[in-house]
Amino acid sequence: MEESSKVIHAIYTDDDVLMAAVKKVRAERYHIEEIYTPFPVHGLDKAMGLAPTRLAITAFIYGVIGLAVATVMMNYIMIEDWPQNIGGKPSFSYIESMPAFVPIMFELTVFFAAHLMVITFYLRSKLWPFKEAENPDVRTTDDHFLMEISAGHNIDEQFDILRNTGAVEVTLIDKAH
Amino acid sequence: MYTISNRLKTFSIILIVLGVLGVAYGFMTSHKSLEEVKTMLADDGHGESHEASTETHVVAGGENHADNTDEATADVDQTAHDDKHAAHVQEQLAKRPWSAMYVAAFFFMMIALGVLAFYAINVAAQSGWSPLLNRVMEGISAYLLPGAIIVVAIAVGSHYIGHHNEIFIWMNPEVVADDKLIQNKSSYLNIPWFLIRAAIFIAGWVAYRHFARKFSIAQDTAEPGDKSNFKKAFRIAAGFLVFFIYTESIMSWDWIMSVDPHWFSTLFGWYVLAGMLVSGVTVIAMVTIFLKSLGHLPLVNDSHIHDLAKYMFGFSVLWTYLWFSQFMLIWYANIPEEVTYFVTRIEDYNLPFFGMLVLNFLFPLLILMNSDYKRIPWFVMMCGVLILVGHYVDIFVMIMPATVGDQWFIGIPEIGSILLFGGLFLLVVFSSLAKAPLTVKNNPFLKESEHFHY
């Protein structure tokens, strides 16, 4: 297992070069562990073959939950628990006074969808305050792009391929340390 | 170059012929004598409910005049009341074919106007995705001139042709004579001024459409690098949008809101605008998908369809927002002079009034929310049909309660009118599409539009 803890870091200075490199490396059937970029590179996820996000689906489900919470809450409070006559609004059934509840139903739907989706995003991407940054090279937050490939048996060949793709720096890193 | 196929031509002519037959049938059956209306009301069981109301009338009379318990007087009262009621229903029946035509005519005019506004927005915003669809939008807006003239002709024609069958009761001098509220508005609501305003709106819109089309076609043959026509198109689009937002608002008061001259709402113009835009964008999407399926728009890709579907989704929600804002404010405050508008609609038009919310909000919301579905042509087509039906019903529920009241039905006169103006719409739109190449040339944003990808 010693060999699998070794990775190769290839550093690029241009996102177009990076995109071409990703395609080349994937064509050579090497596994890309991770790519670090200072900004979103359009189409990088497609080039890497990453699965599409399901965050929007979770947001829809959270919205439905929010709508249900609003409906059940107001139905209990305004209709079942204490159906007062407030300014002549009909409180005999939920549907009769629903127009007055719609603003709250809408807001809670949005509230649940937005906040729970953001929290889901934080959990799935493991982000929280005081989290230790996982940055392999500080330059990747500024103007460099870094591709991390797991080192195989033929490291020299991998180095050659990466240099040919336009990498400005190629280094072998032992992650075990 | 697209040429209108003979099949499409025949199809739209068949629609027009069927429509004319339906409309003629509507006019032939709508003019009933007072006696016929009375028998109809008695058969319908309207008599029963009427007896009930007469009873309460007698009781009320008894309370007010303790000595007046004479049965004969009550009978006379009832007959007079029945006559008045029958005369009222007779008028409503006579107005039905006119209103049916008006609703359908306005519906198709509104699509052309919505498309023109959407086109102007895209030109003024210099949107990079839309140039490939410019010719489609120009083609659809060709119906605006005949469509708007037909709308005004029906509105005024219902006053001059026939007796007591005005769509707009403020055009009837006998009604105005008894009505203080309409009298006070008569400096605005009178036929000459109504026609002058209509002429200004139509002239302005059609002038923009004419010049936008002219500059767009001139840009096709311009020298490479010559953007003068593009710049002119940009400037008039910006000017038109200012003109449009004022005239659209006034048009909605004139052509729709004044069917209920006792009622008013401030956000009505916006509400009509949202319905206009969503039906316009829907028709753009449907015509685009149709032309693409025939191979006439090879450069249009599924991202363009996706964008149009997003607009359909967004404008549907905007329409719902404005519908609800208008409804909820009036429902919540429940001021009698405003709320009658919705009382009649909820009591007499319950299914269409709330059914259109399902068609115009719930279905588009659920069908078009998924990003993948917005790229599937038949999905967008299916949703488009629902949206168009929904917005026809929307116009129906705006006009009909004021003209035919509870005597409404979606029957031969209504469907005939839809076929008539639908056929005319198809004929005008597709003839216009055949007049110029379907893809613009030399538009500075054309390359971007060809490579548009979302």
XYZ file of N, CA and C in Angstrom, chain A residues 42 60 89-90 96-97 99-100 102-103, chain B residues 324 327-328 331-334 366 369 453:
60
model
N -15.117 26.703 -16.136
C -16.331 26.229 -16.786
C -16.064 24.943 -17.573
N -35.516 20.924 -3.522
C -36.950 20.751 -3.792
C -37.618 20.028 -2.631
N -62.336 37.371 9.472
C -61.749 36.371 8.583
C -62.346 35.012 8.902
N -62.761 34.280 7.890
C -63.380 32.975 8.150
C -62.342 31.982 8.666
N -60.622 28.202 3.558
C -61.380 29.453 3.548
C -60.506 30.674 3.824
N -59.518 30.498 4.697
C -58.683 31.665 4.981
C -57.285 31.489 4.401
N -55.812 32.427 1.564
C -55.075 33.565 0.999
C -54.221 34.306 2.024
N -54.736 34.395 3.262
C -53.972 35.106 4.284
C -52.742 34.313 4.720
N -50.932 32.348 2.614
C -50.009 32.104 1.496
C -48.655 32.816 1.678
N -48.616 34.093 2.124
C -47.294 34.715 2.299
C -46.387 33.908 3.219
N -52.294 36.601 -7.647
C -52.536 36.436 -6.220
C -52.506 37.780 -5.504
N -55.803 39.356 -6.122
C -56.884 38.636 -5.447
C -56.790 38.808 -3.937
N -55.588 38.610 -3.393
C -55.454 38.590 -1.939
C -55.696 39.961 -1.332
N -59.487 40.392 -1.449
C -60.124 39.427 -0.542
C -59.892 39.842 0.917
N -58.674 40.268 1.219
C -58.316 40.556 2.599
C -59.073 41.780 3.113
N -59.100 42.838 2.288
C -59.763 44.059 2.741
C -61.271 43.941 2.611
N -61.720 43.178 1.598
C -63.149 42.889 1.472
C -63.999 44.155 1.406
N -44.448 22.501 -11.771
C -43.957 21.149 -11.549
C -43.314 20.560 -12.806
N -39.840 22.661 -13.731
C -38.835 22.961 -12.721
C -37.531 22.223 -13.019
N -24.814 27.971 -25.327
C -24.850 26.694 -24.615
C -25.087 26.992 -23.144
